[in-house]
Amino acid sequence: MPPFERMDPMFYAISNFRRRKFKECAELCTSILEKSPYDQCAWTLKTRALTEQVYVDDLDLEEESISESLLDENAIAQTARPGTSLKTPSDNAQETMGISPAVRPVTQSGRPVTGFIRPGTQSSRPGTMEQALQTARTAHTARPVSSASGRYVRLGTASMVSSPDGPFINLARLNLSKYATRPDLAKSLFEYIFYHENDVRTASTLASLAVKSTKEPDWWWQFHSAKCFYRMLLYREAEVLLKSALEQQETVALYHYINKVYIKMDQPLQAIAMYKKGLNRFAGEVTLLIGIARIYESLNDLNESVSFYRQVLRFDSMQVEAIACIATHHFYNDQPEIALKYFRRLLQMGVYKSELFCNMGLCCFYAQQYDMVMVCFSKALALTDDSMLLADIWYNVGHVAMGIGDLNLAHQCFRMTLTYNNDHAEAYNNFGVIEFKKGHLAMARAFYQSSFALAPHMFEPHFNFASLNEKLGDLQGSYNAVRKALDAFPEHTDSKELIQQLRQHFSLL
Amino acid sequence: MSFFYSSESDCTMKIDEKSKWLDAHHDNLASLYTFTQCIALSDIHADGNWKLVIGDLGTDNFSSKLKVFQGVNLMHESSLQDLPNGVISFYMDTHEPRTPAIAVCSGPFIYVYKNLRPYYKFSMPTLEINVTEQELWAQVKDGKINSFTLRESLQGLKLLTKVLIYTSRPESLLIIMTLLFPCIYILNLFLPPFLFPRFFLPLFSISFFPSSFSISSFPSSSFSISSFPSSSFSISSFSSSSFFYFLFSFFLFSLFPLFLLLFLFPLFLLLFLFPLFLLPLFSFLFSLSSFLYFLFSFFFFLFLLFLLLFLFPLFLLPLFSISSFPSSSFFYFLFSFFLFPFKNEGVQLTVRSFKITQVNPSETALLDAYVETFKDFPLKKQPVITCMGTLKKSSTDDDAISCLIIGTENCCIYVLDSAAFTVLKTMTLPSVPVFINVSGMYDVEYRIIATCRDGKIYTFKRVNTTPKHCIELSSQPVGLVRINKTIVVGCMDETLQCVSDKGKRLWSIKLPASIMSMELLDYTAKGISAILVALSDSTVHMYQDKHLVDIIQTPDVINALKFGRFGREEGNLILTTRGGGLIVKILRRHADFEIKDISLGPPASQNTKLNIPKKTKLFVSQSVRERENPVAMFRTFQRDLSLFRLNTARQFAQILENNSSPISSDPKEPLKISALVQGIGPIFKLMVTIQNTSLINPSMNLFIIFEFNNKLYSVRKPRIPIPFLVPGLNYVFDTLVECKTDKGISDDIKVLVFREGQFCPLLTAVISMPVSEIFVKE
């Protein structure tokens, strides 16, 4: 006879719950409920156990879906002033900070690449429907879902499968107003409905009933009511509730949630102000600091962003995201030796990843520590099987090969890149340049074309195509291409010179 | 300024201490679509309250209107038959009170309004109609040909090349002329100017230019050789007798030293070496071989002489043509020189015939209706007016009687008497005038400056009926302003050029954007004259001489601007925007007009600091490491590199063996494939793009198949045959792919391109499929 048979089943269930053995806990509660169906204690514990199984920390960022980004009506200003919106990152910042796309590559939305891939950094805010529907290249699994609610419905059905004899609680038959007056039961019931059943509408009804039932406003209920509104894309209502909740009780989670709402409403400056308010109360809270740094990064204000990442490291010197972002910043600011230090720190912390070795290889190469370069790349190649990652590593090796003037090796590397990932626009572009140097103009043309077809946000293929066309005498084609290059990168000097030349040609008598 | 009431939506008077202008009125919704030529300021009622008269083009072809504004209010509006092309105010009689008339030109007519009532309509004199065209219409009228044939014949007539016209003339004449021209010109070089036989020139021009041959249609570059040493501007005089004298004297005076240098060397060769070659002749007079040698040397020298005489001048020509000429201008020059008779220029048709050639031949109903409507009317050809100006008759007073100067589409300028509306004088131009500027008095002396579509400025004086001077520009003119004795032209190449009225280029400024319009700011009260240039970047620049003195920022691109007296206030600037807005600004009386070029000094970019981070201590210490053991580091690097090369080559070879790359490695089949997935699932669209990257070799007998996990996916078209691939084109093939699972997993799909009968794929593309969305079941 196992020892637990002799224990009080309720106590054992609680013990299981504490040890995060939720499945066992739920089974025990089921058996208790079979004996005494009105045992409120067991009922509550079971709802909590079931909730904990599927609980998602919804404080962090989430991938923005196609429908949300394309049919966004929540932004306050449609054409916001530069620097005040996430959609129009300030151009001024770009000039003064020295981050030009020529130095630091950009993502599809025209932002400099970040050091740390998180939801929203790869393909936020697509310009057209077609761009939105095409699979984002490096985020091949984290593609935008059709809508957040659709995904939650799937999570709900998935949890349903685990209970074969129907749902635990029949929501349709629940007398919500009765439960709303019982704070001890209502909170766990709410979480069950919200996280496990994903029935936002019922959860919202329960929350609003609960808010009304108490005399003085309860911040917990306001917070969770706001969560429901957020899920239903009613950001204004969520903001009001969250503000009032903050007045009663300041918590870090509340600050995070209100900033999520502000970002959805495209109010980055407001979000930063709110984060700073939160920092006054919770000084040195790392997650809040990271939040500020992320917003500055998406506003293209990289210097500010890096200064906040540094603050993060002052409080938590093991923060991977902060280290990676600072390292990337140094790398693209012509200080690869410092970037190398940061990457080595990551390696010491046990992040033994192929991406890291690839980055270290590049840092070594640009910091002139040649004896380490090829070792790093070989390790990077050996550590991964992911074809996307392999493609990127080969692409970087190709850069090193071009740096040492070995065009043959570069050619092979870019070929390998395209083999592993045939949508690699940068590789197509570089391939085109190599073919052009060899004198295969038709090939070069074809490669440039496929490059800008894959990545219209890059200025390089457009400019290369333009200069090739100009050499071949197709001035009109060249003009069209260089216009696109300037759309992607308005400050590109070579493009500007080319367009000047072309204009002169056209206006000649 | 009592009349400027700002309406509630508009901005009120803004006082900015630095600005030279006061904002008097701004109405974005005025819906005025017009050009600078169609704006006039006039004291219509002779009450000292000047009105703004605008020929509004309207928003379609039939809503043109003549609008008169008093203050900011629309005072009068009358519709116009056709699009207005110019509006001008002038005095046509001596009656008291002195009310001016308004002339509006549109099409071939000038409508004269007095006291805002139609007063007179003047039609331009008719022109001779092409005989063939007339016959064609006659035949249509008689029903001999249908409308389609008419259209085709007219089209042919329009495109008729001048070759036909030139065949009636001996073409050899032209060639002889081109050959003799350099000879005479070389000969003249060695003669001092005072010995130059003046009588020879007219003789030359008469004998080699047939009387009907117009010099003006000669290719421009061939005669743009005379040049001032200081400027790169060229001038050619057009009165036929003095033309060559001009040309040659310039060469003799200004370029003689240069020529001397370039010619002395070959001359030296010729004079010194030629005797050497004659030596054999004397020593072995009767020896046959030496005689042959002599013959050879003789012809060789003839050849040298030919080179010297012909090719050198030709090579020199582009050197002295305008500076902005492309480097290939020499070849262009040669080309145009010899191909000149084949220049394509058709017959000028009547407006009616021209319109019919623009109808799409497939729209037969429209064509028939058009012909049916117009065939019974007599065919008339009237020149369309392009520009208009006024010229005082015999007095310089402000309210003196004026003549109208009219430039037309048939390359003529007419002087029109405003009292009787008769043509006083006709002047011809080589091209169509687009801007015209007139100064002086008709009875005394005057000067007409016209810029033409061929990018040249022509000037006339009282005695001329053909241009006296021709000034070449680097690009087409878009605006013309005359200040005192200088002409300022805005060109299409974003430059503002200033030339003296004799044709000497004084200065040229590069502007930041292309010019929309230009206007003279002549503020007599303070004796200021400046040029206002509206640019396409929504600014108006003000230039005093060549100094930029002010920049006016406007909310929209300015289409038209006029400076002058408006209301009771002098010094108003009327601006109309591209979006139809109307802006009125007043020049401040205390405006500072000291010439102070605001663009002077070093450029702003010179002061910005480049963001280059300093070299860190870490870098220094690392470089120390590098300096201490360079050999070991280099060796390690080289060893690693060669290992890496080997590995890469191995993997590469493997790829080549499997042909698993999206670019073909077979040089005979240069193909490229790329694939895209679109959609959110469960059904995706897979698009495969294939391009043949060779120059000439087409590919055929290919097909696409897909390799996939059939538990996860089903592909609608598993095998797609590829048609004949033309080199250089992109071919897109697509198929639908359905994801069969709802577990949220995905897999790769391989796209393989095969040749019929082969077992190894030519190309491979791997597509990592996205995770599919599932159906949400209610």
Coordinates of N, CA, C and O in Angstrom, one line a residue, chain B residues 174-290:
Chain B
L174 N 24.9 69.7 -100.1 CA 25.2 69.7 -98.6 C 26.5 69.0 -98.3 O 27.3 69.5 -97.5
I175 N 26.8 68.0 -99.0 CA 28.0 67.3 -98.7 C 29.2 68.1 -99.1 O 30.2 68.3 -98.4
I176 N 29.1 68.7 -100.3 CA 30.2 69.6 -100.7 C 30.4 70.7 -99.7 O 31.5 71.1 -99.3
M177 N 29.3 71.2 -99.3 CA 29.3 72.3 -98.3 C 30.1 71.9 -97.0 O 30.9 72.6 -96.5
T178 N 29.7 70.7 -96.6 CA 30.4 70.2 -95.3 C 31.8 70.0 -95.6 O 32.6 70.1 -94.6
L179 N 32.2 69.6 -96.8 CA 33.6 69.4 -97.0 C 34.4 70.7 -97.2 O 35.5 70.9 -96.7
L180 N 33.7 71.7 -97.8 CA 34.4 72.9 -98.1 C 34.5 73.8 -96.9 O 35.5 74.6 -96.8
F181 N 33.6 73.7 -96.1 CA 33.5 74.6 -94.9 C 34.8 74.6 -94.1 O 35.3 75.7 -93.9
P182 N 35.3 73.4 -93.7 CA 36.5 73.4 -92.9 C 37.7 74.0 -93.7 O 38.6 74.7 -93.2
C183 N 37.7 73.8 -95.0 CA 38.8 74.2 -95.8 C 38.9 75.8 -95.8 O 40.0 76.3 -95.5
I184 N 37.8 76.3 -96.0 CA 37.8 77.8 -96.1 C 38.1 78.3 -94.7 O 38.9 79.3 -94.6
Y185 N 37.7 77.7 -93.7 CA 37.9 78.1 -92.4 C 39.3 78.0 -91.9 O 39.9 78.8 -91.3
I186 N 40.0 77.0 -92.5 CA 41.4 76.8 -92.2 C 42.2 77.9 -92.9 O 43.1 78.6 -92.4
L187 N 41.8 78.1 -94.2 CA 42.5 79.1 -95.0 C 42.4 80.5 -94.3 O 43.4 81.2 -94.2
N188 N 41.3 80.8 -93.7 CA 41.1 82.0 -93.1 C 42.0 82.2 -91.9 O 42.3 83.3 -91.5
L189 N 42.3 81.1 -91.3 CA 43.1 81.2 -90.1 C 44.5 81.8 -90.3 O 45.0 82.4 -89.5
F190 N 45.0 81.6 -91.5 CA 46.3 82.1 -91.8 C 46.3 83.5 -92.4 O 47.3 84.0 -92.8
L191 N 45.2 84.0 -92.5 CA 45.1 85.4 -93.0 C 44.8 86.3 -91.9 O 43.9 86.0 -91.1
P192 N 45.5 87.4 -91.8 CA 45.1 88.4 -90.8 C 43.7 88.9 -91.1 O 43.3 89.0 -92.2
P193 N 43.0 89.3 -90.0 CA 41.6 89.7 -90.2 C 41.4 90.9 -91.2 O 40.5 90.9 -91.9
F194 N 42.4 91.8 -91.1 CA 42.2 93.0 -92.0 C 42.4 92.6 -93.5 O 41.9 93.4 -94.4
L195 N 43.1 91.5 -93.7 CA 43.2 91.1 -95.1 C 42.1 90.2 -95.6 O 42.0 89.9 -96.8
F196 N 41.3 89.9 -94.7 CA 40.2 89.0 -95.0 C 39.2 89.5 -96.0 O 38.7 90.6 -95.8
P197 N 39.1 88.8 -97.1 CA 38.2 89.4 -98.2 C 36.8 89.3 -97.7 O 36.2 88.3 -97.7
R198 N 36.3 90.5 -97.4 CA 34.9 90.5 -96.9 C 33.9 90.1 -98.0 O 32.9 89.5 -97.7
F199 N 34.2 90.4 -99.2 CA 33.3 90.1 -100.3 C 33.1 88.6 -100.4 O 32.1 88.1 -101.0
F200 N 34.1 87.9 -99.9 CA 34.0 86.4 -100.1 C 32.8 85.8 -99.3 O 32.3 84.8 -99.7
L201 N 32.6 86.4 -98.2 CA 31.6 85.8 -97.3 C 30.2 85.7 -97.9 O 29.6 84.6 -97.9
P202 N 29.6 86.8 -98.3 CA 28.3 86.7 -98.9 C 28.3 85.8 -100.1 O 27.4 85.0 -100.3
L203 N 29.4 85.8 -100.8 CA 29.6 84.9 -102.0 C 29.4 83.5 -101.5 O 28.6 82.7 -102.1
F204 N 30.1 83.2 -100.5 CA 30.1 81.9 -99.9 C 28.7 81.4 -99.5 O 28.2 80.4 -99.8
S205 N 28.1 82.3 -98.7 CA 26.8 82.0 -98.2 C 25.8 81.9 -99.2 O 24.9 81.0 -99.1
I206 N 25.9 82.7 -100.3 CA 24.9 82.6 -101.3 C 25.1 81.4 -102.2 O 24.2 80.6 -102.5
S207 N 26.4 81.1 -102.5 CA 26.6 80.0 -103.3 C 26.3 78.6 -102.7 O 26.0 77.7 -103.3
F208 N 26.6 78.6 -101.4 CA 26.4 77.2 -100.8 C 25.1 77.1 -99.9 O 24.8 76.0 -99.5
F209 N 24.5 78.2 -99.7 CA 23.2 78.0 -99.1 C 22.1 78.4 -100.0 O 22.0 79.6 -100.4
P210 N 21.3 77.4 -100.5 CA 20.2 77.8 -101.4 C 19.3 78.8 -100.6 O 19.2 78.7 -99.4
S211 N 18.7 79.6 -101.4 CA 18.0 80.7 -100.8 C 16.8 80.2 -99.9 O 16.5 80.7 -98.8
S212 N 16.3 79.1 -100.3 CA 15.2 78.5 -99.5 C 15.6 77.7 -98.3 O 14.9 77.3 -97.4
F213 N 16.9 77.5 -98.2 CA 17.5 76.7 -97.2 C 17.6 77.5 -95.9 O 18.3 78.5 -95.9
S214 N 16.9 77.2 -94.9 CA 17.0 78.0 -93.7 C 18.1 77.5 -92.8 O 18.3 76.4 -92.5
I215 N 18.9 78.5 -92.5 CA 20.1 78.2 -91.6 C 19.7 77.6 -90.3 O 20.3 76.8 -89.7
S216 N 18.6 78.1 -89.8 CA 18.2 77.8 -88.5 C 18.0 76.3 -88.3 O 18.1 75.8 -87.2
S217 N 17.6 75.7 -89.3 CA 17.3 74.2 -89.1 C 18.5 73.4 -89.2 O 18.5 72.2 -89.2
F218 N 19.6 74.0 -89.4 CA 20.9 73.3 -89.4 C 21.1 72.7 -88.0 O 20.7 73.4 -87.0
P219 N 21.7 71.6 -87.8 CA 21.9 71.1 -86.5 C 22.7 72.0 -85.6 O 23.7 72.6 -86.0
S220 N 22.2 72.1 -84.4 CA 22.7 73.2 -83.6 C 24.2 73.1 -83.3 O 24.9 74.1 -83.3
S221 N 24.6 71.9 -83.0 CA 26.0 71.7 -82.5 C 27.0 72.1 -83.6 O 28.1 72.5 -83.3
S222 N 26.6 72.0 -84.8 CA 27.6 72.3 -85.9 C 28.0 73.8 -85.9 O 29.0 74.1 -86.3
F223 N 27.0 74.6 -85.4 CA 27.4 76.0 -85.5 C 27.6 76.6 -84.2 O 27.8 77.8 -84.0
S224 N 27.5 75.8 -83.2 CA 27.7 76.4 -81.8 C 29.2 76.4 -81.5 O 29.6 76.2 -80.4
I225 N 30.0 76.7 -82.5 CA 31.4 76.6 -82.3 C 32.0 77.9 -81.8 O 33.0 77.9 -81.1
S226 N 31.4 78.9 -82.2 CA 32.0 80.2 -81.8 C 31.8 80.3 -80.3 O 30.7 80.0 -79.8
S227 N 32.8 80.8 -79.6 CA 32.6 80.8 -78.2 C 33.5 81.8 -77.6 O 34.5 82.2 -78.0
F228 N 33.0 82.4 -76.5 CA 33.8 83.4 -75.8 C 34.8 82.6 -74.9 O 34.5 81.6 -74.4
P229 N 35.9 83.2 -74.9 CA 37.0 82.5 -74.1 C 36.6 82.4 -72.6 O 36.9 81.5 -71.9
S230 N 35.9 83.4 -72.1 CA 35.6 83.4 -70.7 C 34.4 82.5 -70.3 O 34.3 82.0 -69.3
S231 N 33.4 82.4 -71.2 CA 32.2 81.6 -70.9 C 32.1 80.5 -71.8 O 32.7 80.5 -72.9
S232 N 31.3 79.6 -71.5 CA 31.1 78.4 -72.3 C 29.8 78.6 -73.1 O 29.2 77.6 -73.5
F233 N 29.4 79.8 -73.2 CA 28.1 80.0 -73.9 C 28.4 80.3 -75.3 O 29.4 80.9 -75.7
S234 N 27.4 79.9 -76.2 CA 27.7 80.2 -77.6 C 26.6 81.1 -78.2 O 25.5 81.2 -77.7
I235 N 27.0 81.6 -79.2 CA 26.1 82.6 -79.9 C 26.3 82.5 -81.4 O 27.4 82.3 -81.8
S236 N 25.3 82.5 -82.1 CA 25.5 82.6 -83.5 C 24.5 83.6 -84.1 O 23.4 83.8 -83.7
S237 N 25.0 84.4 -85.0 CA 24.3 85.4 -85.5 C 23.5 84.9 -86.7 O 24.0 84.1 -87.5
F238 N 22.4 85.4 -87.0 CA 21.5 84.8 -87.9 C 21.3 85.6 -89.2 O 20.7 85.1 -90.1
S239 N 21.7 86.8 -89.3 CA 21.5 87.5 -90.5 C 22.6 86.9 -91.5 O 23.8 86.8 -91.1
S240 N 22.1 86.4 -92.6 CA 23.0 85.5 -93.4 C 24.3 86.1 -93.8 O 25.3 85.5 -93.9
S241 N 24.3 87.4 -94.1 CA 25.6 88.0 -94.6 C 26.6 88.1 -93.5 O 27.8 87.9 -93.7
S242 N 26.2 88.4 -92.3 CA 27.2 88.7 -91.2 C 27.5 87.4 -90.5 O 28.4 87.4 -89.6
F243 N 26.8 86.4 -90.8 CA 26.9 85.1 -90.0 C 28.4 84.6 -89.9 O 29.0 84.4 -88.9
F244 N 29.0 84.4 -91.1 CA 30.3 83.9 -91.1 C 31.3 84.8 -90.6 O 32.3 84.4 -90.0
Y245 N 31.1 86.1 -90.8 CA 32.0 87.0 -90.4 C 32.1 87.0 -88.8 O 33.2 86.9 -88.3
F246 N 31.0 86.9 -88.2 CA 30.9 86.7 -86.8 C 31.7 85.5 -86.3 O 32.6 85.6 -85.5
L247 N 31.4 84.5 -87.0 CA 32.0 83.2 -86.6 C 33.5 83.2 -86.7 O 34.2 82.9 -85.7
F248 N 34.0 83.8 -87.8 CA 35.4 83.7 -88.1 C 36.2 84.7 -87.3 O 37.3 84.4 -86.8
S249 N 35.6 85.8 -87.1 CA 36.3 86.8 -86.3 C 36.5 86.4 -84.9 O 37.5 86.6 -84.3
F250 N 35.5 85.7 -84.4 CA 35.6 85.2 -83.0 C 36.7 84.2 -82.9 O 37.6 84.3 -82.0
F251 N 36.8 83.4 -83.9 CA 37.9 82.4 -83.9 C 39.2 83.1 -84.0 O 40.2 82.8 -83.3
L252 N 39.3 84.0 -84.9 CA 40.6 84.7 -85.1 C 41.0 85.4 -83.9 O 42.2 85.4 -83.5
F253 N 40.1 86.1 -83.2 CA 40.5 86.9 -82.1 C 40.7 86.2 -80.8 O 41.7 86.4 -80.1
S254 N 39.8 85.3 -80.6 CA 39.8 84.7 -79.2 C 40.5 83.4 -79.2 O 41.1 83.0 -78.2
L255 N 40.5 82.6 -80.3 CA 41.0 81.3 -80.2 C 42.3 81.1 -81.0 O 42.7 79.9 -81.1
F256 N 42.8 82.1 -81.6 CA 43.9 82.0 -82.5 C 45.1 81.3 -81.8 O 45.7 80.4 -82.3
P257 N 45.4 81.8 -80.6 CA 46.6 81.1 -80.0 C 46.5 79.6 -79.7 O 47.4 78.9 -80.0
L258 N 45.3 79.3 -79.4 CA 45.1 77.8 -79.2 C 45.2 77.0 -80.5 O 45.8 76.0 -80.5
F259 N 44.6 77.6 -81.5 CA 44.7 77.0 -82.8 C 46.1 76.8 -83.3 O 46.5 75.8 -83.8
L260 N 46.8 77.9 -83.0 CA 48.2 78.0 -83.5 C 49.0 76.8 -82.9 O 49.7 76.1 -83.6
L261 N 48.8 76.6 -81.6 CA 49.5 75.5 -80.9 C 49.1 74.1 -81.5 O 50.0 73.3 -81.8
L262 N 47.8 74.0 -81.7 CA 47.3 72.7 -82.2 C 47.7 72.4 -83.6 O 47.8 71.3 -84.0
F263 N 48.0 73.5 -84.4 CA 48.3 73.3 -85.8 C 49.8 73.4 -86.1 O 50.2 72.9 -87.1
L264 N 50.5 74.0 -85.2 CA 51.9 74.2 -85.5 C 52.6 72.9 -85.6 O 53.4 72.7 -86.5
F265 N 52.3 72.0 -84.7 CA 53.0 70.7 -84.6 C 52.9 69.9 -85.9 O 53.9 69.6 -86.5
P266 N 51.6 69.6 -86.4 CA 51.5 68.9 -87.6 C 52.1 69.7 -88.8 O 52.7 69.1 -89.7
L267 N 52.0 71.0 -88.7 CA 52.5 71.9 -89.8 C 54.0 71.7 -89.9 O 54.6 71.6 -90.9
F268 N 54.6 71.7 -88.7 CA 56.0 71.5 -88.6 C 56.4 70.2 -89.2 O 57.4 70.1 -90.0
L269 N 55.7 69.2 -88.9 CA 56.0 67.8 -89.5 C 55.9 67.9 -91.0 O 56.8 67.4 -91.7
L270 N 54.9 68.5 -91.4 CA 54.6 68.6 -92.9 C 55.8 69.3 -93.6 O 56.3 68.8 -94.6
L271 N 56.1 70.5 -93.1 CA 57.1 71.3 -93.7 C 58.5 70.7 -93.7 O 59.3 70.8 -94.6
F272 N 58.8 70.0 -92.6 CA 60.2 69.5 -92.4 C 60.4 68.1 -93.0 O 61.4 67.8 -93.5
L273 N 59.4 67.4 -92.9 CA 59.5 66.0 -93.3 C 59.2 65.8 -94.8 O 59.7 64.9 -95.4
F274 N 58.4 66.7 -95.3 CA 58.1 66.5 -96.7 C 59.3 66.6 -97.6 O 59.5 65.7 -98.5
P275 N 60.2 67.5 -97.4 CA 61.4 67.5 -98.2 C 62.2 66.2 -98.1 O 62.8 65.8 -99.2
L276 N 62.2 65.6 -97.0 CA 63.0 64.4 -96.8 C 62.4 63.3 -97.8 O 63.2 62.5 -98.3
F277 N 61.1 63.3 -97.9 CA 60.5 62.3 -98.7 C 60.8 62.6 -100.2 O 60.6 61.8 -101.0
L278 N 61.0 63.9 -100.5 CA 61.3 64.2 -101.9 C 62.7 63.8 -102.3 O 63.0 63.7 -103.5
L279 N 63.6 63.6 -101.3 CA 65.0 63.3 -101.7 C 65.1 62.2 -102.7 O 65.9 62.3 -103.6
P280 N 64.5 61.1 -102.4 CA 64.6 60.0 -103.4 C 64.3 60.3 -104.8 O 65.0 59.8 -105.7
L281 N 63.4 61.3 -104.9 CA 63.1 61.7 -106.3 C 64.2 62.3 -107.0 O 64.5 62.0 -108.2
F282 N 65.0 63.0 -106.3 CA 66.1 63.7 -106.9 C 67.3 62.8 -107.1 O 68.0 62.8 -108.2
S283 N 67.6 62.0 -106.2 CA 68.8 61.1 -106.3 C 68.6 60.0 -107.3 O 69.5 59.7 -108.1
F284 N 67.5 59.4 -107.2 CA 67.3 58.2 -108.2 C 66.1 58.6 -109.1 O 65.0 58.0 -108.9
L285 N 66.3 59.5 -109.9 CA 65.2 60.1 -110.6 C 64.5 59.0 -111.5 O 63.3 59.0 -111.6
F286 N 65.3 58.2 -112.1 CA 64.7 57.3 -113.0 C 64.5 55.8 -112.6 O 64.2 54.9 -113.3
S287 N 64.9 55.7 -111.3 CA 64.7 54.3 -110.8 C 63.2 54.1 -110.5 O 62.6 54.9 -109.9
L288 N 62.7 53.0 -111.0 CA 61.3 52.7 -110.9 C 60.8 52.5 -109.4 O 59.8 53.1 -109.0
S289 N 61.6 51.8 -108.7 CA 61.2 51.5 -107.3 C 61.2 52.8 -106.5 O 60.2 53.0 -105.7
S290 N 62.1 53.6 -106.7 CA 62.1 54.9 -105.9 C 61.0 55.7 -106.4 O 60.4 56.5 -105.6

